[in-house]
Coordinates of C-alpha atoms and ligand atoms in Angstrom, one line a residue:
M278 CA -36.1 39.4 46.5
G279 CA -33.9 38.0 49.2
A280 CA -31.6 35.1 48.6
F281 CA -32.6 31.5 49.4
P282 CA -30.6 30.0 52.3
N283 CA -27.8 27.5 51.4
S284 CA -29.0 24.6 53.6
I285 CA -30.2 21.1 52.7
H286 CA -33.8 22.5 52.6
F287 CA -32.9 24.6 49.5
I288 CA -30.3 22.7 47.5
G289 CA -30.3 19.5 45.4
T290 CA -33.9 18.5 44.7
N291 CA -35.0 21.1 47.2
T292 CA -33.7 23.9 45.0
P293 CA -36.6 26.3 44.6
R294 CA -37.9 26.1 40.9
R295 CA -41.0 28.3 41.3
L296 CA -42.2 27.6 37.7
E297 CA -45.9 27.4 37.0
L298 CA -45.9 25.7 33.6
S299 CA -47.7 23.4 31.2
V300 CA -46.0 21.1 28.8
R301 CA -47.8 19.0 26.2
N302 CA -46.6 15.7 24.9
L303 CA -43.5 15.0 26.9
E304 CA -40.9 12.7 25.3
V305 CA -41.6 9.1 26.1
E306 CA -39.1 6.3 25.9
G307 CA -40.7 2.9 25.7
E308 CA -44.5 2.3 25.5
I309 CA -47.1 3.4 28.0
P310 CA -49.6 0.6 28.8
A311 CA -53.0 1.4 27.3
E312 CA -54.7 1.0 30.8
I313 CA -52.7 4.0 32.2
E314 CA -55.3 6.7 31.4
G315 CA -55.8 9.4 34.0
A316 CA -53.8 11.8 36.2
F317 CA -51.0 11.4 38.6
F318 CA -51.3 14.4 41.0
R319 CA -48.4 15.4 43.1
A320 CA -47.9 17.8 46.0
V321 CA -44.7 19.8 45.6
P322 CA -43.7 22.3 48.3
D323 CA -41.8 25.1 46.5
N324 CA -41.2 28.6 48.0
A325 CA -42.8 31.4 46.0
H326 CA -40.6 33.8 48.1
A327 CA -37.3 33.6 50.0
P328 CA -38.1 32.7 53.6
M329 CA -38.0 35.1 56.5
F330 CA -35.5 32.9 58.4
E331 CA -32.2 31.4 57.3
D332 CA -33.0 28.2 59.1
D333 CA -36.3 27.7 57.4
I334 CA -37.3 24.1 56.3
A335 CA -38.6 22.4 53.2
L336 CA -42.0 21.6 54.9
N337 CA -42.6 25.3 55.2
A338 CA -42.8 26.0 51.4
D339 CA -45.9 27.0 49.5
G340 CA -47.9 24.1 48.1
M341 CA -47.9 23.4 44.4
I342 CA -50.2 21.0 42.7
A343 CA -48.5 19.1 39.8
R344 CA -50.1 16.7 37.3
F345 CA -48.9 14.1 34.8
N346 CA -51.9 13.6 32.6
F347 CA -51.9 10.3 30.6
E348 CA -54.0 10.3 27.5
K349 CA -53.8 7.8 24.6
G350 CA -50.2 7.0 25.3
A351 CA -49.2 10.7 25.5
V352 CA -48.2 12.5 28.7
D353 CA -48.7 16.2 29.6
Y354 CA -47.2 18.0 32.6
D355 CA -48.7 20.9 34.5
I356 CA -47.9 22.6 37.8
R357 CA -49.5 25.5 39.6
Y358 CA -49.3 27.2 43.0
V359 CA -52.2 26.4 45.4
E360 CA -53.6 29.9 46.0
T361 CA -54.0 29.7 49.7
E362 CA -54.8 32.8 51.8
R363 CA -51.1 32.8 52.8
Y364 CA -49.8 32.5 49.2
K365 CA -52.1 35.4 48.1
A366 CA -51.0 37.7 51.1
E367 CA -47.3 37.1 50.3
K368 CA -47.9 37.5 46.5
D369 CA -49.5 40.9 47.1
A370 CA -46.6 42.0 49.4
R371 CA -44.0 40.5 47.1
R372 CA -42.2 38.9 50.1
A373 CA -42.5 36.3 52.8
L374 CA -44.7 37.5 55.7
F375 CA -45.1 34.2 57.5
G376 CA -42.3 33.1 59.7
R377 CA -41.2 29.7 61.0
Y378 CA -42.8 26.4 60.4
R379 CA -46.1 26.3 62.2
N380 CA -45.2 29.2 64.5
P381 CA -47.6 32.1 64.0
F382 CA -45.7 34.1 66.7
T383 CA -42.9 34.6 64.2
D384 CA -45.1 36.2 61.5
D385 CA -45.1 39.7 60.2
P386 CA -47.8 41.6 62.3
S387 CA -49.6 42.5 59.0
V388 CA -50.8 38.9 58.6
E389 CA -52.1 38.3 62.1
G390 CA -55.1 36.0 61.9
V391 CA -54.6 35.1 58.3
D392 CA -54.8 31.3 57.7
R393 CA -51.2 29.9 57.6
T394 CA -51.8 26.5 56.0
L395 CA -49.7 25.8 52.9
A396 CA -51.7 22.9 51.5
N397 CA -48.4 21.3 50.5
T398 CA -48.5 17.6 51.6
T399 CA -51.0 15.3 49.8
P400 CA -53.4 15.5 46.9
V401 CA -56.6 13.7 48.0
W402 CA -59.5 12.6 45.7
H403 CA -62.9 12.0 47.3
G404 CA -66.5 12.5 46.4
G405 CA -65.6 13.7 42.9
R406 CA -63.4 16.5 44.2
L407 CA -59.6 17.0 44.5
F408 CA -58.1 18.6 47.6
M409 CA -54.6 19.7 48.6
T410 CA -54.0 19.0 52.2
K411 CA -51.7 19.8 55.1
E412 CA -52.2 18.7 58.6
D413 CA -52.0 22.2 60.1
G414 CA -55.2 23.5 58.4
R415 CA -58.2 22.6 56.3
G416 CA -57.8 21.3 52.8
Y417 CA -58.1 23.4 49.7
E418 CA -60.2 22.3 46.8
I419 CA -58.4 22.3 43.4
N420 CA -60.0 22.2 39.9
P421 CA -58.6 18.9 38.6
H422 CA -58.8 20.0 35.0
T423 CA -57.2 23.4 35.3
L424 CA -55.3 23.1 38.6
E425 CA -56.9 26.4 39.7
T426 CA -57.6 26.8 43.4
V427 CA -61.3 26.7 44.1
G428 CA -61.1 27.5 47.8
K429 CA -60.9 26.2 51.3
W430 CA -63.0 23.0 52.0
D431 CA -65.3 22.8 55.1
Y432 CA -67.9 20.2 54.0
Y433 CA -70.5 22.9 53.1
G434 CA -69.9 24.6 56.5
A435 CA -70.4 21.4 58.5
L436 CA -66.7 20.8 59.6
K437 CA -65.8 22.0 63.1
S438 CA -62.2 21.0 63.2
E439 CA -59.7 23.7 62.3
T440 CA -57.4 21.0 60.8
F441 CA -57.7 18.1 58.4
T442 CA -55.1 15.4 58.1
A443 CA -52.9 14.9 55.0
H444 CA -53.6 11.2 55.4
P445 CA -57.3 10.3 55.3
R446 CA -58.2 6.7 54.3
V447 CA -60.9 5.7 51.8
D448 CA -62.7 2.5 52.4
P449 CA -62.7 0.6 49.0
Q450 CA -66.1 -0.9 49.6
T451 CA -68.2 1.9 51.1
G452 CA -66.4 4.7 49.4
E453 CA -66.4 6.6 52.7
L454 CA -63.5 8.8 53.6
F455 CA -62.2 8.4 57.2
F456 CA -60.2 11.4 58.5
F457 CA -59.1 13.2 61.5
G458 CA -57.6 16.6 62.5
Y459 CA -55.3 17.1 65.5
E460 CA -54.9 20.5 67.2
A461 CA -58.5 20.6 66.0
G462 CA -59.4 23.2 68.6
G463 CA -56.4 25.4 68.1
L464 CA -52.7 25.6 68.4
C465 CA -51.2 23.0 70.8
S466 CA -54.7 21.8 71.9
L467 CA -55.1 18.1 72.7
D468 CA -58.3 18.0 70.6
I469 CA -58.6 15.4 67.9
A470 CA -61.6 15.5 65.5
Y471 CA -62.4 12.1 64.0
G472 CA -64.7 12.3 61.0
I473 CA -66.4 10.3 58.2
A474 CA -67.5 11.7 54.9
D475 CA -69.8 9.5 52.8
K476 CA -69.0 8.4 49.2
D477 CA -70.6 11.6 47.8
G478 CA -68.4 13.8 50.0
N479 CA -71.0 14.8 52.7
L480 CA -69.8 14.9 56.3
T481 CA -71.7 12.2 58.2
S482 CA -69.9 12.2 61.5
E483 CA -67.5 14.3 63.5
Q484 CA -66.5 13.5 67.1
W485 CA -63.8 15.0 69.2
F486 CA -61.5 13.3 71.8
K487 CA -58.2 14.2 73.4
Q488 CA -54.8 12.6 72.8
P489 CA -52.5 11.7 75.7
Y490 CA -50.1 14.6 74.8
C491 CA -50.0 17.1 71.9
S492 CA -48.2 15.0 69.3
T493 CA -47.9 15.2 65.6
I494 CA -50.3 12.6 64.3
H495 CA -49.3 12.5 60.7
D496 CA -51.2 9.4 59.6
F497 CA -53.7 6.9 60.9
V498 CA -55.3 3.6 59.8
I499 CA -58.7 1.9 59.5
T500 CA -59.7 -1.7 59.3
E501 CA -63.2 -3.1 58.5
K502 CA -63.9 -2.8 62.2
Y503 CA -61.7 -0.2 63.7
A504 CA -60.3 3.3 63.5
I505 CA -56.7 3.4 64.8
F506 CA -54.7 6.4 66.0
P507 CA -51.0 5.7 66.6
I508 CA -49.4 8.4 68.7
F509 CA -45.6 9.0 68.8
P510 CA -43.7 11.2 71.2
T511 CA -43.0 14.3 69.1
T512 CA -44.7 17.0 71.0
A513 CA -45.7 20.7 70.7
D514 CA -45.4 23.3 73.4
L515 CA -47.2 26.7 73.4
D516 CA -44.6 28.5 75.5
R517 CA -41.8 27.3 73.1
L518 CA -43.9 28.7 70.2
K519 CA -44.4 32.0 72.0
S520 CA -40.7 32.4 72.5
G521 CA -40.2 31.9 68.7
G522 CA -39.1 28.2 68.9
A523 CA -39.9 25.0 67.1
H524 CA -43.4 23.6 66.9
W525 CA -42.2 20.0 67.3
A526 CA -39.6 18.4 69.6
H527 CA -39.0 14.7 69.8
Q528 CA -39.0 13.3 73.3
Q529 CA -36.8 10.2 73.3
D530 CA -37.9 9.1 76.8
L531 CA -41.7 9.3 76.3
E532 CA -43.9 6.3 75.5
S533 CA -45.9 5.9 72.3
W534 CA -49.6 5.0 72.3
V535 CA -52.2 3.4 70.1
G536 CA -55.8 4.6 70.4
I537 CA -58.3 2.1 68.9
M538 CA -62.1 2.3 68.6
P539 CA -64.8 0.8 66.5
R540 CA -64.8 2.8 63.3
Y541 CA -68.5 3.6 63.5
G542 CA -68.5 3.7 67.3
K543 CA -68.3 6.5 69.8
V544 CA -65.0 8.1 70.8
E545 CA -65.8 7.2 74.4
E546 CA -65.1 3.5 73.3
M547 CA -61.5 4.4 72.5
K548 CA -59.0 2.0 74.1
W549 CA -55.5 3.4 74.8
I550 CA -52.7 0.9 74.5
K551 CA -49.1 1.8 75.6
G552 CA -46.4 1.3 73.0
P553 CA -42.6 1.4 73.0
V554 CA -40.6 4.5 74.3
G555 CA -39.0 7.0 72.0
V556 CA -40.0 5.5 68.6
S557 CA -41.3 7.5 65.7
V558 CA -43.6 6.8 62.7
F559 CA -44.8 9.1 60.1
H560 CA -46.7 6.6 57.8
E561 CA -48.6 3.4 58.3
V562 CA -48.8 1.1 55.3
N563 CA -52.1 -0.5 56.2
A564 CA -54.0 -2.3 59.0
Y565 CA -56.5 -5.2 58.9
D566 CA -58.6 -7.5 61.1
D567 CA -57.6 -11.1 61.5
G568 CA -60.2 -12.6 63.8
D569 CA -59.8 -10.8 67.2
L570 CA -56.3 -9.7 66.1
V571 CA -55.6 -6.3 64.5
H572 CA -52.4 -6.0 62.5
I573 CA -50.9 -2.5 62.0
D574 CA -47.9 -2.2 59.6
L575 CA -45.8 0.9 60.2
C576 CA -42.6 2.5 58.9
L577 CA -41.0 2.6 62.3
S578 CA -37.7 4.2 63.3
E579 CA -36.0 4.5 66.7
T580 CA -36.2 8.3 66.7
N581 CA -37.7 11.0 64.6
A582 CA -36.6 11.0 60.9
F583 CA -36.6 14.9 60.7
A584 CA -33.3 16.4 62.0
F585 CA -35.1 19.6 63.1
M586 CA -37.5 17.7 65.3
R587 CA -34.6 15.7 66.8
E588 CA -32.5 18.8 67.4
A589 CA -35.4 20.7 69.2
G590 CA -35.6 17.7 71.5
G591 CA -31.8 17.7 72.2
I592 CA -31.2 14.5 70.3
D593 CA -27.9 14.3 68.5
K594 CA -28.1 11.5 65.9
P595 CA -26.8 11.7 62.3
Q596 CA -29.5 10.9 59.7
Q597 CA -27.7 7.9 58.2
E598 CA -27.3 6.3 61.7
I599 CA -31.0 6.0 62.4
Q600 CA -32.2 2.4 62.7
G601 CA -35.7 1.3 61.7
A602 CA -37.7 -1.4 60.0
L603 CA -41.0 -1.9 58.3
T604 CA -42.7 -3.3 61.5
R605 CA -46.0 -5.1 62.3
W606 CA -47.8 -4.3 65.5
T607 CA -50.4 -6.9 66.4
I608 CA -53.1 -6.3 69.1
D609 CA -55.4 -9.0 70.4
M610 CA -58.7 -7.1 70.9
S611 CA -60.3 -10.1 72.8
K612 CA -58.0 -9.2 75.8
A613 CA -59.3 -6.9 78.5
D614 CA -55.9 -5.2 78.6
P615 CA -54.4 -5.7 75.1
E616 CA -50.7 -5.3 74.5
I617 CA -48.7 -4.6 71.4
Q618 CA -46.7 -7.5 69.9
E619 CA -44.0 -6.3 67.6
R620 CA -42.2 -8.0 64.7
P621 CA -40.1 -6.8 61.7
L622 CA -41.6 -7.2 58.3
G623 CA -39.1 -5.6 56.0
P624 CA -36.1 -3.3 55.5
P625 CA -36.3 0.3 56.8
G626 CA -37.9 2.9 54.6
D627 CA -40.9 5.2 54.2
L628 CA -43.5 6.6 51.8
P629 CA -45.5 3.4 51.6
R630 CA -48.2 2.8 49.0
L631 CA -50.9 0.1 48.7
P632 CA -53.5 -0.7 46.1
D633 CA -56.6 1.4 46.9
A634 CA -58.7 -1.8 46.8
D635 CA -56.7 -3.3 49.8
Q636 CA -57.2 -0.4 52.2
G637 CA -58.0 -1.8 55.6
R638 CA -58.0 -5.3 54.3
P639 CA -55.5 -8.2 54.1
Y640 CA -53.1 -7.3 51.3
R641 CA -50.8 -9.2 49.0
A642 CA -48.2 -6.5 48.3
A643 CA -47.2 -3.0 49.1
W644 CA -44.4 -0.7 48.0
Y645 CA -42.2 1.9 49.8
L646 CA -38.9 3.7 49.4
S647 CA -35.7 2.7 51.0
M648 CA -31.9 3.1 50.7
N649 CA -30.0 0.7 48.4
P650 CA -27.4 -1.0 50.7
E651 CA -25.1 -1.4 47.7
A652 CA -25.3 2.2 46.4
K653 CA -21.9 3.8 46.0
G654 CA -21.5 7.5 46.9
P655 CA -23.7 9.9 48.8
P656 CA -27.5 10.1 48.2
L657 CA -28.9 12.9 46.0
L658 CA -29.6 15.8 48.5
G659 CA -33.2 17.1 48.8
G660 CA -36.6 15.8 49.8
P661 CA -38.4 16.4 53.1
V662 CA -35.6 15.1 55.3
G663 CA -32.7 16.4 53.1
A664 CA -31.5 13.1 51.5
N665 CA -33.5 11.3 48.8
F666 CA -34.3 7.6 48.8
N667 CA -32.6 5.6 46.1
A668 CA -34.5 2.3 46.0
L669 CA -38.1 1.1 45.6
V670 CA -39.1 -1.9 47.7
R671 CA -41.9 -4.3 47.1
I672 CA -43.0 -6.4 50.0
E673 CA -45.4 -9.3 50.4
P674 CA -46.2 -9.2 54.1
G675 CA -47.8 -12.7 54.0
N676 CA -44.5 -14.5 53.2
G677 CA -41.8 -11.8 53.8
R678 CA -40.8 -11.7 50.2
V679 CA -38.8 -8.5 49.4
E680 CA -37.9 -7.3 46.0
M681 CA -36.0 -4.1 45.2
M682 CA -35.4 -1.7 42.3
A683 CA -32.4 0.5 42.6
V684 CA -32.1 3.8 40.7
P685 CA -28.9 4.8 38.9
P686 CA -25.8 6.0 41.0
G687 CA -26.5 9.4 42.6
A688 CA -30.2 9.4 41.6
G689 CA -33.2 9.8 43.9
I690 CA -36.7 8.4 43.8
S691 CA -40.0 9.9 45.0
E692 CA -43.1 8.2 46.4
P693 CA -44.8 6.1 43.7
A694 CA -48.5 6.1 42.8
H695 CA -50.2 2.7 42.1
V696 CA -52.3 2.3 38.9
P697 CA -54.5 -0.8 39.1
S698 CA -55.1 -3.1 36.1
S699 CA -58.6 -4.3 35.1
D700 CA -57.0 -7.7 34.7
S701 CA -57.1 -9.2 38.2
S702 CA -54.1 -11.4 37.5
H703 CA -52.0 -8.3 36.8
G704 CA -50.7 -6.2 39.7
G705 CA -50.9 -2.9 37.9
W706 CA -48.1 -0.3 37.6
L707 CA -46.2 2.2 39.7
L708 CA -45.5 5.7 38.6
S709 CA -42.6 7.4 40.2
V710 CA -40.5 10.5 39.6
V711 CA -36.8 9.7 39.4
D712 CA -34.2 12.5 39.6
I713 CA -31.1 11.6 37.7
P714 CA -27.8 13.6 38.0
N715 CA -26.5 15.1 34.8
S716 CA -22.8 14.3 34.7
P717 CA -20.5 16.0 35.4
A718 CA -22.3 18.7 37.4
P719 CA -23.1 17.2 40.9
H720 CA -26.2 19.3 41.7
D721 CA -27.8 19.4 38.3
Y722 CA -30.3 16.7 37.5
S723 CA -33.1 15.7 35.2
S724 CA -36.5 14.5 36.4
E725 CA -38.1 11.5 34.7
L726 CA -41.3 9.7 35.4
W727 CA -40.7 6.0 35.5
I728 CA -43.4 3.4 34.8
V729 CA -42.7 0.1 36.6
E730 CA -44.7 -3.1 36.7
A731 CA -45.9 -3.2 40.3
D732 CA -45.4 -7.0 40.6
N733 CA -42.0 -6.9 39.0
P734 CA -40.0 -3.8 40.1
A735 CA -36.6 -5.6 39.8
K736 CA -37.1 -5.6 36.1
G737 CA -36.7 -1.8 36.1
P738 CA -38.9 0.7 34.2
I739 CA -40.9 -0.4 31.2
A740 CA -41.2 3.2 30.1
K741 CA -39.7 6.6 31.0
V742 CA -41.3 10.0 30.5
K743 CA -38.7 12.7 30.2
T744 CA -39.6 16.1 31.6
G745 CA -36.3 17.6 30.3
I746 CA -36.1 19.8 33.4
A747 CA -35.3 19.5 37.1
L748 CA -38.5 19.3 39.3
R749 CA -38.5 20.1 43.0
S750 CA -39.1 17.2 45.3
Q751 CA -42.7 16.1 45.8
V752 CA -44.1 14.8 49.1
H753 CA -47.1 12.6 48.4
G754 CA -49.1 11.9 45.2
A755 CA -52.4 10.3 44.1
W756 CA -53.5 8.4 41.0
V757 CA -57.0 9.3 39.6
G758 CA -58.2 7.3 36.6
R759 CA -60.0 8.8 33.7
E760 CA -63.5 7.6 34.7
R761 CA -63.2 9.4 38.1
L762 CA -61.8 12.5 36.4
N763 CA -64.7 12.6 33.9
A764 CA -67.1 12.3 36.8
S765 CA -65.6 15.2 38.8
K766 CA -68.0 17.7 40.4
V767 CA -65.9 20.6 39.2
K768 CA -66.1 20.9 35.4
P769 CA -63.3 22.2 33.2
Ligands
V55_138 C1 -44.7 15.8 56.7 C2 -44.7 16.7 55.7 C3 -45.2 18.0 55.9 C4 -45.5 18.3 57.2 C5 -45.4 17.4 58.3 O1 -43.9 14.0 55.4 C6 -45.0 16.1 58.0 C7 -44.2 14.4 56.5 C8 -44.9 18.7 53.7 O2 -45.3 19.0 55.0 O3 -45.9 19.6 57.5
FE139 FE1 -47.1 12.0 54.9

């Protein structure tokens, strides 16, 4: 086995752990609220093998599905590799065979034509099934009870798109899953597939359209009336891929776009609205209708947050100097030629979460991760961009109220999951993994799962679940309550 590179993609909380394990009854400090019954699933990229290239990146690591299972006040932890075609080919060979991030021209010839997706970005629950997703391929179904991989998911053969987003949106009233896939017709194609699956998980619609340029569409939003595709100028180029280069390069001088169409309409009804030049967004918080107005809340930054996408575009900007803000874009759909009105909503940050019940609707509060302006010392290295967030922000977009929970000095925090309460006057809870340095060693840390009152994060955690080990950084997660788990289509 070769050595892992010594870059930000493989140190700190990006240190490969590669442990498939099950631990019952983790140590709990404090008391877990009785309503927290179910599973917090997390997507954890973690290399099964040392990469082929020294300059490999954390987004190119094998997907692992992790689960904190909450039962009767006790918590168990399990983590397993997603057994993708790629994982299995490399497992057999006992070495990496797939090359650079999303560049098949850099692979070992022995795996030509083998599906490259890593299923490492988001656990998605829909129609009684659990999927692990990555935007470069189709999702993989996972048995939510055993974490075993069931297989690739194509809606019983109905799906035409080669790709499926890691950020579909579920309508809380209809139970439908709205999704898309970009590069749907192949590498660097402009094709986007826009699909809807009904509440039981049957594909009811799939339409294709083309985007203005081949961009990385990481997320999208729905409202009660619209499906909305924000497009930012980080682009792919087939010739660059063929010469062994990067899939993505940010283009600082190119405009952004918003594609907006009736969510049950035809793609031919899509309106394209030009947005600001050079900006970048990976995640939208939410969107909603307000009469003829549509509000879209985004984690906006002036350039791409990933260093490797900036560098490929010739942009030289240190991570800590990037400016951004939680931003609201408002579009007046009664206008023949609508424009984007922009205003700031909150501090910069990313990895937003919203109560499932508020998807596509006006919302009281949302949460996301940020940097604590008062933190002393450097951030804990690791995570998708190489430095971990160290604060959890709660925002009320209606009145601009912002509240923050900072983590201890040198610690990092991962995307929270929201657990609703059956008491409508209670905002529920957030579950979030916090990685806390063990003094004095600077790169050695312990991972804890913090339980925080969603409406009162500044109070700090009301309970902590101690894993006793260091977990590799997650990307996204999903909360699935006990009732839904019990009604899953795949049985234990
Ligand atoms: C993201 C994560 C990915 C990816 C593209 O968080 C974008 C953004 C974990 O993989 O491939
Ligand atoms: Fe994401």
